[in-house]
Tab-separated table of C-alpha atoms in Angstrom:
chain	number	residue	atom	x	y	z
A	26	GLU	CA	1.531	-12.059	-30.047
A	27	SER	CA	2.428	-11.720	-26.347
A	28	GLU	CA	0.795	-15.057	-25.578
A	29	GLN	CA	2.968	-16.746	-28.179
A	30	ALA	CA	6.093	-15.286	-26.569
A	31	GLY	CA	4.662	-16.076	-23.138
A	32	ARG	CA	4.183	-19.739	-24.035
A	33	HIS	CA	7.855	-19.861	-25.018
A	34	LEU	CA	8.886	-18.278	-21.707
A	35	LEU	CA	6.887	-20.837	-19.709
A	36	ALA	CA	9.502	-23.463	-20.585
A	37	LEU	CA	12.511	-21.353	-19.637
A	38	PRO	CA	14.048	-21.124	-16.161
A	39	GLY	CA	13.781	-17.843	-14.286
A	40	ALA	CA	16.527	-15.319	-14.939
A	41	GLY	CA	15.368	-12.197	-13.124
A	42	ASP	CA	14.711	-10.520	-16.478
A	43	ALA	CA	12.291	-7.587	-16.235
A	44	ARG	CA	11.495	-7.865	-19.964
A	45	ARG	CA	10.313	-11.434	-19.481
A	46	VAL	CA	8.085	-10.334	-16.611
A	47	ARG	CA	6.545	-7.634	-18.829
A	48	VAL	CA	5.898	-10.141	-21.647
A	49	LEU	CA	4.352	-12.644	-19.225
A	50	ARG	CA	2.116	-9.959	-17.711
A	51	GLU	CA	0.988	-8.888	-21.180
A	52	ALA	CA	0.348	-12.529	-22.132
A	53	ALA	CA	-1.741	-12.876	-18.959
A	54	ARG	CA	-3.778	-9.770	-19.882
A	55	GLU	CA	-4.407	-11.192	-23.355
A	56	ALA	CA	-5.440	-14.566	-21.914
A	57	ALA	CA	-7.724	-12.950	-19.350
A	58	GLY	CA	-9.226	-10.791	-22.086
A	59	ARG	CA	-10.318	-13.872	-23.979
A	60	GLY	CA	-11.673	-15.496	-20.807
A	61	ALA	CA	-8.792	-17.926	-20.245
A	62	ALA	CA	-8.216	-17.356	-16.525
A	63	ASP	CA	-6.251	-20.602	-16.211
A	64	ALA	CA	-3.774	-19.486	-18.879
A	65	ALA	CA	-3.493	-16.028	-17.289
A	66	ILE	CA	-2.734	-17.675	-13.947
A	67	GLY	CA	-0.013	-19.798	-15.543
A	68	TYR	CA	1.698	-16.782	-17.095
A	69	LEU	CA	1.589	-14.827	-13.848
A	70	GLN	CA	2.832	-17.759	-11.765
A	71	ARG	CA	5.729	-18.014	-14.187
A	72	ALA	CA	6.324	-14.255	-13.856
A	73	LEU	CA	6.681	-14.777	-10.086
A	74	ARG	CA	9.309	-17.439	-10.732
A	75	GLU	CA	11.315	-15.079	-12.995
A	76	PRO	CA	11.192	-13.289	-10.391
A	77	PRO	CA	9.956	-9.723	-10.857
A	78	GLY	CA	11.869	-6.847	-9.338
A	79	ALA	CA	10.585	-5.274	-6.152
A	80	GLU	CA	8.855	-2.502	-8.122
A	81	GLU	CA	6.784	-5.018	-10.115
A	82	LEU	CA	6.177	-7.673	-7.474
A	83	VAL	CA	3.070	-6.010	-6.038
A	84	ALA	CA	1.555	-5.611	-9.515
A	85	VAL	CA	2.249	-9.249	-10.436
A	86	LEU	CA	0.760	-10.505	-7.153
A	87	HIS	CA	-2.281	-8.254	-7.605
A	88	GLU	CA	-2.844	-9.411	-11.189
A	89	LEU	CA	-2.351	-13.045	-10.204
A	90	GLY	CA	-4.847	-12.688	-7.366
A	91	LEU	CA	-7.407	-11.160	-9.730
A	92	ALA	CA	-6.931	-13.974	-12.257
A	93	GLU	CA	-7.327	-16.551	-9.483
A	94	ALA	CA	-10.447	-14.769	-8.228
A	95	ALA	CA	-11.917	-14.913	-11.741
A	96	ASP	CA	-11.361	-18.677	-11.600
A	97	ARG	CA	-12.812	-18.913	-8.048
A	98	ARG	CA	-9.541	-20.135	-6.533
A	99	ARG	CA	-10.265	-18.748	-3.067
A	100	ASP	CA	-7.257	-20.161	-1.215
A	101	GLU	CA	-4.889	-18.890	-3.873
A	102	PHE	CA	-6.321	-15.412	-4.535
A	103	ASP	CA	-6.584	-14.678	-0.831
A	104	GLY	CA	-2.885	-15.253	-0.209
A	105	HIS	CA	-1.673	-13.394	-3.288
A	106	LEU	CA	-3.906	-10.356	-2.782
A	107	ARG	CA	-3.084	-10.152	0.938
A	108	ARG	CA	0.638	-10.384	0.154
A	109	ALA	CA	0.329	-7.619	-2.466
A	110	LEU	CA	-1.551	-5.481	0.047
A	111	ALA	CA	1.100	-6.040	2.711
A	112	LEU	CA	3.984	-5.220	0.369
A	113	THR	CA	2.813	-1.836	-0.880
A	114	ASP	CA	3.016	1.535	0.809
A	115	ASP	CA	1.187	3.305	-2.022
A	116	PRO	CA	-2.236	4.409	-0.732
A	117	VAL	CA	-3.827	4.180	-4.191
A	118	ALA	CA	-2.536	0.628	-4.704
A	119	GLN	CA	-3.582	-0.312	-1.164
A	120	THR	CA	-7.112	0.915	-1.834
A	121	ARG	CA	-7.416	-0.861	-5.179
A	122	ILE	CA	-6.043	-4.118	-3.776
A	123	ALA	CA	-8.284	-3.895	-0.698
A	124	LEU	CA	-11.311	-3.347	-2.942
A	125	ASP	CA	-10.344	-6.258	-5.166
A	126	LEU	CA	-9.681	-8.567	-2.208
A	127	GLY	CA	-12.984	-7.697	-0.572
A	128	ARG	CA	-14.931	-8.119	-3.793
A	129	ALA	CA	-13.215	-11.436	-4.514
A	130	LEU	CA	-14.112	-12.723	-1.052
A	131	ALA	CA	-17.706	-11.590	-1.513
A	132	SER	CA	-17.837	-13.416	-4.844
A	133	VAL	CA	-17.281	-16.681	-2.963
A	134	GLY	CA	-19.944	-15.844	-0.381
A	135	GLU	CA	-17.833	-14.328	2.372
A	136	PHE	CA	-19.002	-10.949	3.622
A	137	ARG	CA	-17.545	-10.378	7.083
A	138	GLU	CA	-13.912	-10.333	5.933
A	139	PRO	CA	-14.578	-7.762	3.213
A	140	VAL	CA	-16.255	-5.484	5.756
A	141	GLU	CA	-13.193	-5.783	7.992
A	142	ILE	CA	-10.812	-5.208	5.049
A	143	PHE	CA	-12.705	-2.114	3.865
A	144	HIS	CA	-12.992	-0.766	7.417
A	145	HIS	CA	-9.245	-1.234	7.942
A	146	ALA	CA	-8.484	0.503	4.629
A	147	LEU	CA	-10.697	3.432	5.619
A	148	GLN	CA	-8.839	3.718	8.936
A	149	ALA	CA	-5.395	3.676	7.275
A	150	THR	CA	-3.059	6.487	8.169
A	151	SER	CA	-2.137	7.123	4.523
A	152	PRO	CA	-4.463	9.612	2.856
A	153	ILE	CA	-6.784	8.302	0.159
A	154	ASP	CA	-8.798	10.451	-2.200
A	155	ASP	CA	-12.503	11.051	-1.735
A	156	GLY	CA	-13.484	8.780	-4.624
A	157	ASP	CA	-11.525	5.862	-3.197
A	158	ALA	CA	-12.913	6.517	0.285
A	159	ALA	CA	-16.461	6.583	-1.123
A	160	ALA	CA	-15.841	3.305	-2.975
A	161	LEU	CA	-14.481	1.617	0.154
A	162	GLU	CA	-17.326	2.919	2.284
A	163	GLY	CA	-19.982	1.987	-0.267
A	164	GLU	CA	-18.611	-1.534	-0.624
A	165	MET	CA	-18.308	-1.903	3.145
A	166	LEU	CA	-21.915	-0.843	3.693
A	167	ALA	CA	-23.154	-3.155	0.942
A	168	MET	CA	-21.275	-6.114	2.423
A	169	ALA	CA	-22.420	-5.275	5.958
A	170	PHE	CA	-25.997	-5.387	4.694
A	171	HIS	CA	-25.435	-9.076	3.910
A	172	GLU	CA	-23.464	-9.942	7.051
A	173	PHE	CA	-25.214	-9.121	10.291
A	174	THR	CA	-22.280	-10.078	12.513
A	175	CYS	CA	-20.350	-6.952	11.581
A	176	THR	CA	-22.915	-4.218	12.106
A	177	SER	CA	-20.745	-2.615	14.786
A	178	LEU	CA	-18.109	-1.768	12.160
A	179	ALA	CA	-20.648	-0.325	9.741
A	180	GLN	CA	-22.887	1.443	12.243
A	181	PRO	CA	-20.883	4.691	12.507
A	182	TYR	CA	-20.841	5.006	8.720
A	183	TRP	CA	-24.583	4.354	8.437
A	184	GLN	CA	-25.286	6.899	11.191
A	185	ARG	CA	-23.120	9.538	9.512
A	186	ARG	CA	-24.731	8.944	6.108
A	187	PHE	CA	-28.275	9.041	7.510
A	188	ALA	CA	-27.449	12.264	9.367
A	189	GLU	CA	-26.135	13.753	6.106
A	190	LEU	CA	-29.335	12.753	4.331
A	191	ASP	CA	-31.388	14.350	7.127
A	192	ARG	CA	-29.415	17.587	6.585
A	193	GLY	CA	-29.980	17.398	2.820
A	194	VAL	CA	-26.348	16.693	1.955
A	195	ALA	CA	-25.930	15.019	-1.433
A	196	LEU	CA	-24.174	11.673	-1.139
A	197	ALA	CA	-21.260	10.649	-3.344
A	198	PRO	CA	-22.426	8.628	-6.367
A	199	ALA	CA	-20.463	5.558	-5.205
A	200	ILE	CA	-22.599	5.376	-2.074
């Protein structure tokens, strides 16, 4: 149902209507759910042209970047996810976007950038919860295992984790 309304909205000029943005985002979710990344991308690109309000812009950019990553559009997902990351001050959103950006880059065979992105997110001044920190650290260590040019970033984390294991400390499940 949302895709039908979304197809109608594709032909209309932008009007800054938050309801249209919501319909287009829902249409994109439906399209992505059936494996139609290209259609999802079209709906989200159109949502950007509406344009969304400031409170929804980060979400639209994030969703668009994820749809582009699913379609292996490296040059496009990189810009949209980095812009979403730069525009948000919310530590939870920053963590989720950083994880998604790093994973998307890894999916196209790039491992150094994800290590740097995860390391930067772990060093952020905004507090993140332990689960998010464990996810970032686990992903960073996994990527560093594949990219030997960034061992200096991962080394302190490996040393801390090995020291914890030596002391018998149970590691977080994400690690």
